[in-house]
Coordinates of C-alpha atoms in Angstrom, one line a residue:
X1 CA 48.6 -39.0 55.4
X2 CA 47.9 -38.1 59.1
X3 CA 49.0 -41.3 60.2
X4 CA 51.9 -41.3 58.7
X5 CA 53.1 -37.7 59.4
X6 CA 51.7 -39.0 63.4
X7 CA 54.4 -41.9 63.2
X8 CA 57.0 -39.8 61.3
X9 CA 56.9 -37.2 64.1
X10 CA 56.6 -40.0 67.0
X11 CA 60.2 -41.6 65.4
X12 CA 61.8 -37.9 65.5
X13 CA 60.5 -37.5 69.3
X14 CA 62.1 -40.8 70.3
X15 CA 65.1 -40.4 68.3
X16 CA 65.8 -36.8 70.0
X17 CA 64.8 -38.2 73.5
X18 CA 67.4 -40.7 73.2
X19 CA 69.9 -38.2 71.2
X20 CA 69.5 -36.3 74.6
X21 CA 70.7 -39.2 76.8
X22 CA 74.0 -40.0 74.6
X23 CA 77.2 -39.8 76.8
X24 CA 78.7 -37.0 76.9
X25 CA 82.2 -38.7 77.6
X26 CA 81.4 -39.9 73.6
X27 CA 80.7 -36.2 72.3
X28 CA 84.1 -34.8 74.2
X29 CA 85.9 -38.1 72.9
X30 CA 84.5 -37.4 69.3
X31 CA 85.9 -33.6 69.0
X32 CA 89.1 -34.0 70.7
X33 CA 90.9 -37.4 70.2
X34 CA 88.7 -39.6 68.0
X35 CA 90.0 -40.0 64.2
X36 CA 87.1 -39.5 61.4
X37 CA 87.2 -41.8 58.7
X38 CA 88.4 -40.1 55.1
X39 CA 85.2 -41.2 53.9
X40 CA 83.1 -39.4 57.1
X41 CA 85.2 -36.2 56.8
X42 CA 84.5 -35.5 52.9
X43 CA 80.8 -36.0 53.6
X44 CA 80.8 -33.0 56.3
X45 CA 83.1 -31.2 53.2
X46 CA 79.8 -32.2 50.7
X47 CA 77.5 -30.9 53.4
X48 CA 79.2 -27.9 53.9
X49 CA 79.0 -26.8 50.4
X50 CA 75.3 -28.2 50.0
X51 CA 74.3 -26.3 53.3
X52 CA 76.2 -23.0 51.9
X53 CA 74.9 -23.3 48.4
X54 CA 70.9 -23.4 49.6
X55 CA 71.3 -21.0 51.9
X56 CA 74.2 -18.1 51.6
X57 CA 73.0 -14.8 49.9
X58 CA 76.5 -14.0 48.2
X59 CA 78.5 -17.2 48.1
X60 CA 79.7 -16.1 44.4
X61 CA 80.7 -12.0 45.1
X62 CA 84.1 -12.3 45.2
X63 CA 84.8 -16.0 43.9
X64 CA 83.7 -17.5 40.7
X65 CA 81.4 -20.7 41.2
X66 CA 84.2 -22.6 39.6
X67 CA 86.4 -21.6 41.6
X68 CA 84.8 -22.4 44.8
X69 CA 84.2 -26.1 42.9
X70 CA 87.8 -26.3 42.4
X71 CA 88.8 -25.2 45.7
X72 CA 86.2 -27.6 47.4
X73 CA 87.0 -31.0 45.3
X74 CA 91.0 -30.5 46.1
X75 CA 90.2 -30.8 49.5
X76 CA 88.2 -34.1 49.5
X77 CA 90.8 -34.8 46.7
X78 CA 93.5 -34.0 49.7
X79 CA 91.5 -36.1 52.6
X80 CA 93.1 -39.3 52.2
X81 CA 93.7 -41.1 55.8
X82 CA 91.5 -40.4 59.3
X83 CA 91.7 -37.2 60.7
X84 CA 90.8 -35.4 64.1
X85 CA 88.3 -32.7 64.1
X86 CA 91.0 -29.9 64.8
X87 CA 92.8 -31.3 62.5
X88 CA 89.8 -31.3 60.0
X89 CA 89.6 -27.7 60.8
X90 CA 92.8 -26.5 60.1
X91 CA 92.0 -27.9 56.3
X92 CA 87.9 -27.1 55.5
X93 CA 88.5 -23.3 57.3
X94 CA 90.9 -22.2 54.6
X95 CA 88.1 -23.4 51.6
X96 CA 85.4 -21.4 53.6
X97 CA 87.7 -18.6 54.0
X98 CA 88.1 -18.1 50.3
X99 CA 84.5 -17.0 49.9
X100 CA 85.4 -13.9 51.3
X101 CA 82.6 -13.1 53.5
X102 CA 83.2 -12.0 57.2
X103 CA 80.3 -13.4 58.9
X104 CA 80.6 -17.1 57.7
X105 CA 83.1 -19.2 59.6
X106 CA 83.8 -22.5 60.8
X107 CA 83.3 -22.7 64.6
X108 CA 85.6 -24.9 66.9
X109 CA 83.0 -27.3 69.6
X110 CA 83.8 -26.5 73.0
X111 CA 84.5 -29.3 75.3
X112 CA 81.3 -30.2 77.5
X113 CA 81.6 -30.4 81.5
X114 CA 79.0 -33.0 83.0
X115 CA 78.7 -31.6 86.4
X116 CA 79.2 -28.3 88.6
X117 CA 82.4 -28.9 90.0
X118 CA 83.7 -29.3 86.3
X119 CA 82.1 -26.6 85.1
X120 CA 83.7 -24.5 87.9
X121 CA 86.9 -26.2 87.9
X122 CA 87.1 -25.4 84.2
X123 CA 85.7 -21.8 84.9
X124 CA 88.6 -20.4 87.5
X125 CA 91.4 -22.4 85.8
X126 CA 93.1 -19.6 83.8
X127 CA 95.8 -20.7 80.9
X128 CA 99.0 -19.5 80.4
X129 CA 98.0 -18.0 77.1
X130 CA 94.8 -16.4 79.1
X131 CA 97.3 -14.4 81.2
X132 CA 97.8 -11.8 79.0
X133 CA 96.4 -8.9 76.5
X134 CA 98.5 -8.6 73.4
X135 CA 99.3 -6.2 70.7
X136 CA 100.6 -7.2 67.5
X137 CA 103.0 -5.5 65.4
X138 CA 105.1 -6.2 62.3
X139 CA 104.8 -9.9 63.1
X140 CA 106.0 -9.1 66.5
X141 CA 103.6 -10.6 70.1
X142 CA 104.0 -7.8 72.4
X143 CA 102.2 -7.9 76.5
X144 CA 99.8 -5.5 76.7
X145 CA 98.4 -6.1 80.0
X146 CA 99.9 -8.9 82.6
X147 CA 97.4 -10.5 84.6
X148 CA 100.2 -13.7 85.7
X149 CA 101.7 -14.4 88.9
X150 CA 104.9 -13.1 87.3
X151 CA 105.1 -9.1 87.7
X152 CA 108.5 -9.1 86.5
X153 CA 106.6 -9.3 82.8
X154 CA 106.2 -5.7 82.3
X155 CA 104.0 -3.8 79.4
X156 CA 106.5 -3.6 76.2
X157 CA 107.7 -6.9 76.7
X158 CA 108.2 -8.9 73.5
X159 CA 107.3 -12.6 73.4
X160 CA 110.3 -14.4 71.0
X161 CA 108.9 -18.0 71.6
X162 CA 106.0 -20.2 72.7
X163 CA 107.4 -23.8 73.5
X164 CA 109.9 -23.0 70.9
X165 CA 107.9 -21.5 68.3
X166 CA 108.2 -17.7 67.0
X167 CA 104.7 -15.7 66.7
X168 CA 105.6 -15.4 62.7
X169 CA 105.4 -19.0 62.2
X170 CA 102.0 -18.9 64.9
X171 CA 100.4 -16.1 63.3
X172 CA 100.6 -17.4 59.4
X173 CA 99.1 -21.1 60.9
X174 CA 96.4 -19.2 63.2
X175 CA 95.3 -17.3 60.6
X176 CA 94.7 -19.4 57.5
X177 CA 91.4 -20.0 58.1
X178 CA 90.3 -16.0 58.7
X179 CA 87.2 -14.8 57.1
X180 CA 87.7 -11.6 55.7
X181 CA 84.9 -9.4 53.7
X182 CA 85.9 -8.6 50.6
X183 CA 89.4 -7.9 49.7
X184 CA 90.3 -6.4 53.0
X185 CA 92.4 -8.0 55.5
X186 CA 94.0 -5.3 57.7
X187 CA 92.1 -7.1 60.8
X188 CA 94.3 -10.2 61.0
X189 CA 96.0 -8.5 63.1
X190 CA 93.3 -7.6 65.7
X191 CA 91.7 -10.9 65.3
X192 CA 94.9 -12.6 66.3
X193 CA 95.2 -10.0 69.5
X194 CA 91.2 -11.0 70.4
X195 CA 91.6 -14.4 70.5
X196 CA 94.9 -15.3 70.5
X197 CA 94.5 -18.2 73.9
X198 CA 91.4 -19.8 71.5
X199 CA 92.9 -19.8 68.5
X200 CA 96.4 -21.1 70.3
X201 CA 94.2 -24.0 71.4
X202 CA 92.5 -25.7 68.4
X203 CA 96.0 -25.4 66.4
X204 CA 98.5 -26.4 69.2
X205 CA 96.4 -28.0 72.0
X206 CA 95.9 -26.3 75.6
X207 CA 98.8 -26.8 78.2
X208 CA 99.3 -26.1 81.8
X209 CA 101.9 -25.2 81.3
X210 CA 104.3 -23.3 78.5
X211 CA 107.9 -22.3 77.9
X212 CA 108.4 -18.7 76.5
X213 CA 111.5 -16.5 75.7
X214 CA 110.9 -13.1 76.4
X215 CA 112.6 -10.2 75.3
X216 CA 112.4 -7.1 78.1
X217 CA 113.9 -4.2 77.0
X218 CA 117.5 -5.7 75.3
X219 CA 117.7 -8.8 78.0
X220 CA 116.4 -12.0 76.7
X221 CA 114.9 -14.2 79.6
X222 CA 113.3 -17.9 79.3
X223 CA 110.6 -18.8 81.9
X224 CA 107.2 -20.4 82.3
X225 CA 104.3 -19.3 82.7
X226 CA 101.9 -22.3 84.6
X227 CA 97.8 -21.8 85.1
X228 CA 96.4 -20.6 88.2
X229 CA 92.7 -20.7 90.1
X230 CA 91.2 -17.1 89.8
X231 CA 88.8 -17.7 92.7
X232 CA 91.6 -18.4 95.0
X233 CA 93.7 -15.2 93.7
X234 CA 90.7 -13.3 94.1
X235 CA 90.4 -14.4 97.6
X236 CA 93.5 -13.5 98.4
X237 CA 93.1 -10.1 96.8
X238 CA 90.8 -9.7 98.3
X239 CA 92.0 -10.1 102.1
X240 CA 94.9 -8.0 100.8
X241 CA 92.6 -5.0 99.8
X242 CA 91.0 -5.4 102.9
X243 CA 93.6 -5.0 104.9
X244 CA 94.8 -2.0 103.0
X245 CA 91.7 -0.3 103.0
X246 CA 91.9 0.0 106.8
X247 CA 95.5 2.2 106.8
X248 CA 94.2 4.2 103.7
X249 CA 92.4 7.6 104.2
X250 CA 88.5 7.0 102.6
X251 CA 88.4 8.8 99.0
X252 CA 85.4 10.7 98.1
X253 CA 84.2 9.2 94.7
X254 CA 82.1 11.0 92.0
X255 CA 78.7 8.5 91.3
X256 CA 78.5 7.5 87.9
X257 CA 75.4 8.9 86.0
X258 CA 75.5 6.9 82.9
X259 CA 72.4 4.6 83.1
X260 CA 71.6 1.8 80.7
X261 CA 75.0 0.7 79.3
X262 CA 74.9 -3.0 80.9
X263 CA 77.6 -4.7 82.7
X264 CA 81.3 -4.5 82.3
X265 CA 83.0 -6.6 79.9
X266 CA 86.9 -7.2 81.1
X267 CA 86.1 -4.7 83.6
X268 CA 85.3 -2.1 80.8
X269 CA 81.8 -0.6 80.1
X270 CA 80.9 -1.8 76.0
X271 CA 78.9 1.4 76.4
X272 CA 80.2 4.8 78.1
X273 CA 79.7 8.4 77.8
X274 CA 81.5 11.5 78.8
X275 CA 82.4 15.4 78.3
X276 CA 86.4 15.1 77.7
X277 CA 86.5 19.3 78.5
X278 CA 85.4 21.3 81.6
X279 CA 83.2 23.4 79.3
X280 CA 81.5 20.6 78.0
X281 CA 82.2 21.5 74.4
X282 CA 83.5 17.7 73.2
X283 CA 80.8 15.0 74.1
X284 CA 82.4 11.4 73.9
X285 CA 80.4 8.3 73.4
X286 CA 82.0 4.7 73.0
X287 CA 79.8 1.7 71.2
X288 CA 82.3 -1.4 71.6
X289 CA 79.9 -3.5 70.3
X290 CA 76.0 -3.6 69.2
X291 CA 75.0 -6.0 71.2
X292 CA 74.8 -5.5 75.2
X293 CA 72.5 -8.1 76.4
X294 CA 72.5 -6.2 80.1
X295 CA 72.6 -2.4 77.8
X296 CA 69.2 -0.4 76.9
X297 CA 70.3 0.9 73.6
X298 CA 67.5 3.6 73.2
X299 CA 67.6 4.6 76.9
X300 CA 71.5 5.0 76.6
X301 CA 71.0 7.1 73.4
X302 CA 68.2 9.6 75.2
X303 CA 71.0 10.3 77.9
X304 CA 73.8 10.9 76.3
X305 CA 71.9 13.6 73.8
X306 CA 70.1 14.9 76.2
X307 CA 73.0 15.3 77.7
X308 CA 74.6 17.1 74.5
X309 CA 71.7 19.3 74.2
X310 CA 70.9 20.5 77.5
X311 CA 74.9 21.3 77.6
X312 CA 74.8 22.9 74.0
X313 CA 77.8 20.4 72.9
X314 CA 79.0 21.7 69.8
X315 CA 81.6 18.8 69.0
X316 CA 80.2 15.0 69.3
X317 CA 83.4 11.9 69.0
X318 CA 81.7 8.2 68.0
X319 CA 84.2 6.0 69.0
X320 CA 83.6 2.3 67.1
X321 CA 86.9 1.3 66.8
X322 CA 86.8 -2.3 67.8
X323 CA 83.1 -2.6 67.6
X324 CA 82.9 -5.7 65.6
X325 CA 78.5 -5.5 65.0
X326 CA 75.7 -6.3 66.7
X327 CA 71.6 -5.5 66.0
X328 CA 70.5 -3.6 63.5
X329 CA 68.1 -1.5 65.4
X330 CA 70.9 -0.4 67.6
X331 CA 72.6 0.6 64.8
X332 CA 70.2 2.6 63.0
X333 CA 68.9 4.0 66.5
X334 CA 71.7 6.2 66.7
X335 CA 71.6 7.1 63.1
X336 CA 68.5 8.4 63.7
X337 CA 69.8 11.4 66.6
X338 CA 72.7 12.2 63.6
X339 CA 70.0 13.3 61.0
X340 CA 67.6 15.8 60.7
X341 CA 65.3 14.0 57.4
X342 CA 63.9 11.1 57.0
X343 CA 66.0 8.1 56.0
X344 CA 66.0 4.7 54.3
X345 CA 68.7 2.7 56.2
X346 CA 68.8 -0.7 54.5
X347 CA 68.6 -1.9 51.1
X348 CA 66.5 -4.8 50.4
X349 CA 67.8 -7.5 52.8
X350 CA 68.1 -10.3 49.7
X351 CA 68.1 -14.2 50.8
X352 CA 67.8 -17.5 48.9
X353 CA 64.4 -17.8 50.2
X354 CA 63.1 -20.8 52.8
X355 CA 66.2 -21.9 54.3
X356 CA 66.0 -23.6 57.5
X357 CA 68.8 -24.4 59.7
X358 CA 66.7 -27.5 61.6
X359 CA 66.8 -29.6 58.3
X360 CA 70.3 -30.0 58.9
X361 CA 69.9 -30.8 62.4
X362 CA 69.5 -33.4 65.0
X363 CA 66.8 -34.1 67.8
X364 CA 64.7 -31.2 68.7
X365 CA 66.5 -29.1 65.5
X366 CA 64.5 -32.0 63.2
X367 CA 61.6 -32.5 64.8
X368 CA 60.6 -28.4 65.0
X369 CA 61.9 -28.5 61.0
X370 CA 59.6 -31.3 60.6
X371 CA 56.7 -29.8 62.8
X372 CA 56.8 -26.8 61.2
X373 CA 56.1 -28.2 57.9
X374 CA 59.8 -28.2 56.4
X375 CA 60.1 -24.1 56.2
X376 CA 60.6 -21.1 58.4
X377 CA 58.7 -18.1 56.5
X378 CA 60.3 -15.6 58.8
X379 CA 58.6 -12.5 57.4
X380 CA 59.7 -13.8 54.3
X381 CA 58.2 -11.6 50.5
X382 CA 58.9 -12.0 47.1
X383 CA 59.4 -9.1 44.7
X384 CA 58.5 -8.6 41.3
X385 CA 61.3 -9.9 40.1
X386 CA 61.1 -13.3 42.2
X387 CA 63.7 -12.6 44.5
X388 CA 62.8 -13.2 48.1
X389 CA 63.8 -11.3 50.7
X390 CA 63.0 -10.8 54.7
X391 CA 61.6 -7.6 56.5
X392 CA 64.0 -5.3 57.9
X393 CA 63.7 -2.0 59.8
X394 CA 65.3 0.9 58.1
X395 CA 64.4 -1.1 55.3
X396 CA 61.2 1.1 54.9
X397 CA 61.4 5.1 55.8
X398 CA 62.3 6.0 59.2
X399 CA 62.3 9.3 60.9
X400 CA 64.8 11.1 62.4
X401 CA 64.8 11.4 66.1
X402 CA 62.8 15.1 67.4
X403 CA 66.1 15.5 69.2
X404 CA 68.7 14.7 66.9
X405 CA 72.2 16.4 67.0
X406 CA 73.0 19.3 64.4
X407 CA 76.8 19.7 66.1
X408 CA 80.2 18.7 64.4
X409 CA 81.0 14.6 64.5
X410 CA 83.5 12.7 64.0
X411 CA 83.4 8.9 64.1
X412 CA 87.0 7.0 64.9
X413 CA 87.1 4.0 63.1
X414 CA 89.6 0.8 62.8
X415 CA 90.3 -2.1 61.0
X416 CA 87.9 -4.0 63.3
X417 CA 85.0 -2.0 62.6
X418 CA 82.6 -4.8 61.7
X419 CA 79.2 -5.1 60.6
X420 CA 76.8 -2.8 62.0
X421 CA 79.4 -0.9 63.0
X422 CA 80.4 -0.3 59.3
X423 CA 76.8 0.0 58.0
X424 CA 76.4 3.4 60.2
X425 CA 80.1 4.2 59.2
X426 CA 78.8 3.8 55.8
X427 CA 75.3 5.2 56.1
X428 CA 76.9 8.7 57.3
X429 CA 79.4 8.7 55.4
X430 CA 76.7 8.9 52.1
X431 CA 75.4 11.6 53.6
X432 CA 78.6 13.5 54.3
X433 CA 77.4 13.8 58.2
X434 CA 80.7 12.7 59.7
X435 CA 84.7 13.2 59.5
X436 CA 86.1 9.9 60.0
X437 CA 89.4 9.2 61.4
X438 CA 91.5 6.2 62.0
X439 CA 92.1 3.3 59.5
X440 CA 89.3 1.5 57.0
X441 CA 86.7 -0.6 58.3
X442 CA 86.9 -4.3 58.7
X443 CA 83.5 -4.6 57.6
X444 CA 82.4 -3.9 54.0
X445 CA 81.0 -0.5 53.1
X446 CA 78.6 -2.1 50.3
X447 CA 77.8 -5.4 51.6
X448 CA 77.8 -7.7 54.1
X449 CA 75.9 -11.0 55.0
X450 CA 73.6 -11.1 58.1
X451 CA 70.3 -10.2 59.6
X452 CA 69.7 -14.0 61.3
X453 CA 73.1 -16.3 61.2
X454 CA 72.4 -20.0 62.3
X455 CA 74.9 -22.0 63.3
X456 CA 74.9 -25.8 61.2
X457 CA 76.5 -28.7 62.8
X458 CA 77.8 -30.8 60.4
X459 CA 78.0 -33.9 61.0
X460 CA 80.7 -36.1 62.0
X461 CA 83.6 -33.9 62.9
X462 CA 81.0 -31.9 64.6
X463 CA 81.9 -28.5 63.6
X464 CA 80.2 -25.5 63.0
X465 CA 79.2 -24.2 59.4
X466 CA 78.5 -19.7 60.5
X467 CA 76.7 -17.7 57.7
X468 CA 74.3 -14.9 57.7
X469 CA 71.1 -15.5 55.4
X470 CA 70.2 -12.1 54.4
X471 CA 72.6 -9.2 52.5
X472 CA 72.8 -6.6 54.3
X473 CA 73.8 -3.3 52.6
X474 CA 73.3 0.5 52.5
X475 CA 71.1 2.3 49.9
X476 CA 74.1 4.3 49.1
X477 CA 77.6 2.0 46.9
X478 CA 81.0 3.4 47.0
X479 CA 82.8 2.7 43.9
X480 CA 85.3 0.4 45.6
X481 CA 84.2 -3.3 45.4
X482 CA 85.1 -5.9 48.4
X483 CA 86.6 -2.4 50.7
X484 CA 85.8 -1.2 53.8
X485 CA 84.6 2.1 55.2
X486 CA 87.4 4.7 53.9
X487 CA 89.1 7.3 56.9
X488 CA 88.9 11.0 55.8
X489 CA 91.7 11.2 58.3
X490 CA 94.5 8.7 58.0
X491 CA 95.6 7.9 61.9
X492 CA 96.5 5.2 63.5
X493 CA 98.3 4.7 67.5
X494 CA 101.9 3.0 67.0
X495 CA 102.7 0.6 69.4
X496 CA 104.8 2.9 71.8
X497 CA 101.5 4.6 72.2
X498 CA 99.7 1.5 73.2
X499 CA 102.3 1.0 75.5
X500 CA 101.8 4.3 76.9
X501 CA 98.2 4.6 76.4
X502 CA 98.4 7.4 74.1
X503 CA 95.5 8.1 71.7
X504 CA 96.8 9.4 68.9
X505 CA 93.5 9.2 66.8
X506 CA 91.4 10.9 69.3
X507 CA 94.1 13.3 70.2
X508 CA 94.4 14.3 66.5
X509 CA 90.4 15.4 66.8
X510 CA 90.8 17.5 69.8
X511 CA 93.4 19.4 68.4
X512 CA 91.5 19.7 65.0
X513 CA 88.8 21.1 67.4
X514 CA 91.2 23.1 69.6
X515 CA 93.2 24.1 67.1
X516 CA 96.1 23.6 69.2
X517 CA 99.5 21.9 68.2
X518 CA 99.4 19.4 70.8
X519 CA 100.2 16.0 69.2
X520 CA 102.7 14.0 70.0
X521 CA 104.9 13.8 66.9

């Protein structure tokens, strides 16, 4: 038995040293010009569905098992002559899509660059499509921000075509393979405005160069927009601030106080903190996202309401309006400052047992599922009634902080409130601790599947297969099945606000705390 488990595992070490050495030239030609067989292609469609049926926690909540079946033997039924692995894509996404569940996804392989000079070539070469932040409204593209060559491209501007294609027919292609939880889809239109360049890409390929119609104001202009190096615009930027600074008079800055809220993402803080009055009766703290790799969640947390306390803050804004998840324990971290009891944050984190990612892998993936003796335990229990399930904190009692907040709050929410994000939304809202305002969560109030989410290659067309392996739920259900989080206050910024960064939602708080009629009607 030893000997042959010795030889087994001495095949699997070869095998991945020489997986290691395979050209990369082959891997870059496989994902972006090379035509899988029908025959390969509806094997990664069986594997998909094998992987997902062994391993996803609610692959049957809001589709019937025979009407995933169905849904997954028309497509192999469909896949009748070679296709490319974008191609491939733009047919297995929709299937996966139909499960309903917002953390399982196909994900598009990225190119790989062999050397440095690649990687940094690659790196400073911004596209067209990378020029610009978008809004989108009514089926309408609309420029944001303008970070082009082109200044003429003012905020407002409307987009009519991209190489002679309007956003409508864009947006219903882009967006067929969006994974929604539930029955709610009022995110498409965020998701589109997040990723718009990426998404562009797999559907439409990656120019240089693009022709686009604008509209500005009631002219209607065609131009192109062409790529450009950001390190040698930031160079000349630069030599250009430089000289300005030496005709300007110095300004005396206020230093920033906020500790432990990482680096800047798109030269914005994921993390910030602030009194938006003199008297320090309205504390504001933004949470972008859950997960700050550079951020020190608790840290961050013992500021700001130490802060609040010392200051005697009677009104406390959450903002987690575009905070698509992260950790748990970040999550329930700051649950814990907005309660005064102890708490149960998590229902029991249900999986399908001893899934393991590496069984479906290659190399090193193989050889640890094979070293490890075919499982990965994880923390992994059983209950009474045989259903297995991993370890969870908040899953047991946890205490509320000694300094917790006993103030007003109010939490603004949007339709991209994902995940964690909508598990705290959800979690105060049971206890009535918070008035929300904005639109409903992205993210399910009930449900959701997480905790660890591997990544599965499958294997010819060399996409990858997203799912979470645990559900992830509050104690507390709202009656409405497949929804999101629920706004006491109905709110949302119009696009003339965006333009003119207005924030109607928050602005609708500080009145409600003011009691002054300032909003803009």
């Amino acid at each position: 038995m030893f000997k042959k488990r010795f030889f087994g595992n001495f095949l699997l070490i070869s095998t991945f040293f020489l997986g290691a050495c395979s050209s990369v030239k082959d891997f870059n030609y496989t994902i972006t010009e090379k035509k899988h067989s029908a025959e390969a292609l509806k094997k990664d469609v069986n594997l998909s569905y094998q992987i997902l049926k062994e391993g996803h926690p609610g692959l049957y909540w809001y589709i019937s098992k025979k009407q995933l079946d169905d849904k997954f033997d028309s497509l192999k039924n469909a896949i009748n002559e070679p296709l490319t692995t974008a191609q491939f894509y733009q047919k297995l996404s929709p299937v996966i899509a139909a499960i309903r569940c917002g953390h399982t996804s196909l994900r598009y392989p990225s190119v790989v660059q062999k050397g440095k000079k690649e990687r940094e070539a690659v790196k400073n070469k911004v596209y067209p499509l990378q020029q610009f932040t978008y809004a989108v409204v009514d089926e309408k593209l609309i420029v944001i921000n303008n970070k082009s060559k082109d200044k003429t491209i003012k905020t407002g501007t409307e987009i009519l075509e991209i190489d002679g294609l309007a956003p409508k027919e864009i947006f219903n292609i882009i967006s067929t393979g969006f994974s929604y939880d539930g029955y709610n889809s009022l995110s498409r239109n965020k998701r589109i405005e997040r990723s718009f360049p990426q998404l562009y890409k797999i559907y439409f390929a990656e120019q240089d160069s693009i022709a686009v119609k604008l509209k500005r104001d009631s002219t209607i202009i065609s131009t192109y927009i062409s790529f450009y190096d950001k390190k040698k615009e930031a160079a000349l930027k630069k030599k250009t601030d430089t000289a300005k600074k030496i005709s300007q008079v110095p300004i005396n800055k206020v230093p920033n106080t906020i500790k432990h809220r990482g680096n800047k993402v798109n030269d914005e803080y994921q993390l910030d903190f602030k009194f938006l009055d003199k008297e320090k009766e309205v504390a504001y703290m933004k949470i972008k996202s859950f997960s700050v790799p550079s951020a020190n969640f608790p840290l961050f947390y013992k500021q700001c309401f130490d802060s609040i306390k010392i200051a005697k803050t009677q009104n406390l804004v959450i903002d987690i309006r575009n905070n698509p998840g992260g950790t748990l324990s970040a999550s329930l971290a700051l649950f814990a400052y907005l309660t005064d009891k102890e708490f149960v944050y998590l229902d029991k984190p249900i999986n399908n047992g001893r899934f393991n990612a590496n069984k479906y892998g290659t190399g090193l993936q193989k050889l640890t599922y094979y070293l490890t003796g075919f499982n990965d335990d994880n923390n992994l229990y059983e209950d009474d009634q045989g259903h297995f399930f991993s370890f969870m904190k908040g899953y047991s009692p946890q205490k509320a902080q000694k300094n917790n907040y006993k103030g007003k709050v109010y939490v603004l929410i949007n339709e991209f409130s994902f995940s964690a994000s909508s598990l705290l939304s959800a979690n105060l809202k049971a206890i009535n601790r918070a008035t929300f305002v904005g639109t409903e969560t992205g993210g399910g109030a009930n449900q959701c599947t997480a905790g660890r989410i591997p990544v599965v290659t499958l294997k010819n067309s060399k996409l990858g297969l997203r799912f979470g392996l645990n559900r992830m739920a509050p104690v507390y259900q709202q009656k409405e099945v497949g929804r999101g989080v629920f706004p006491d206050v109905a709110i949302q910024s119009t696009l003339q606000d965006r333009i003119s960064n207005y924030d109607r939602e928050l602005q609708w708080i500080l009145t409600d705390i003011k009691g002054k009629d300032n909003v803009r009607k």
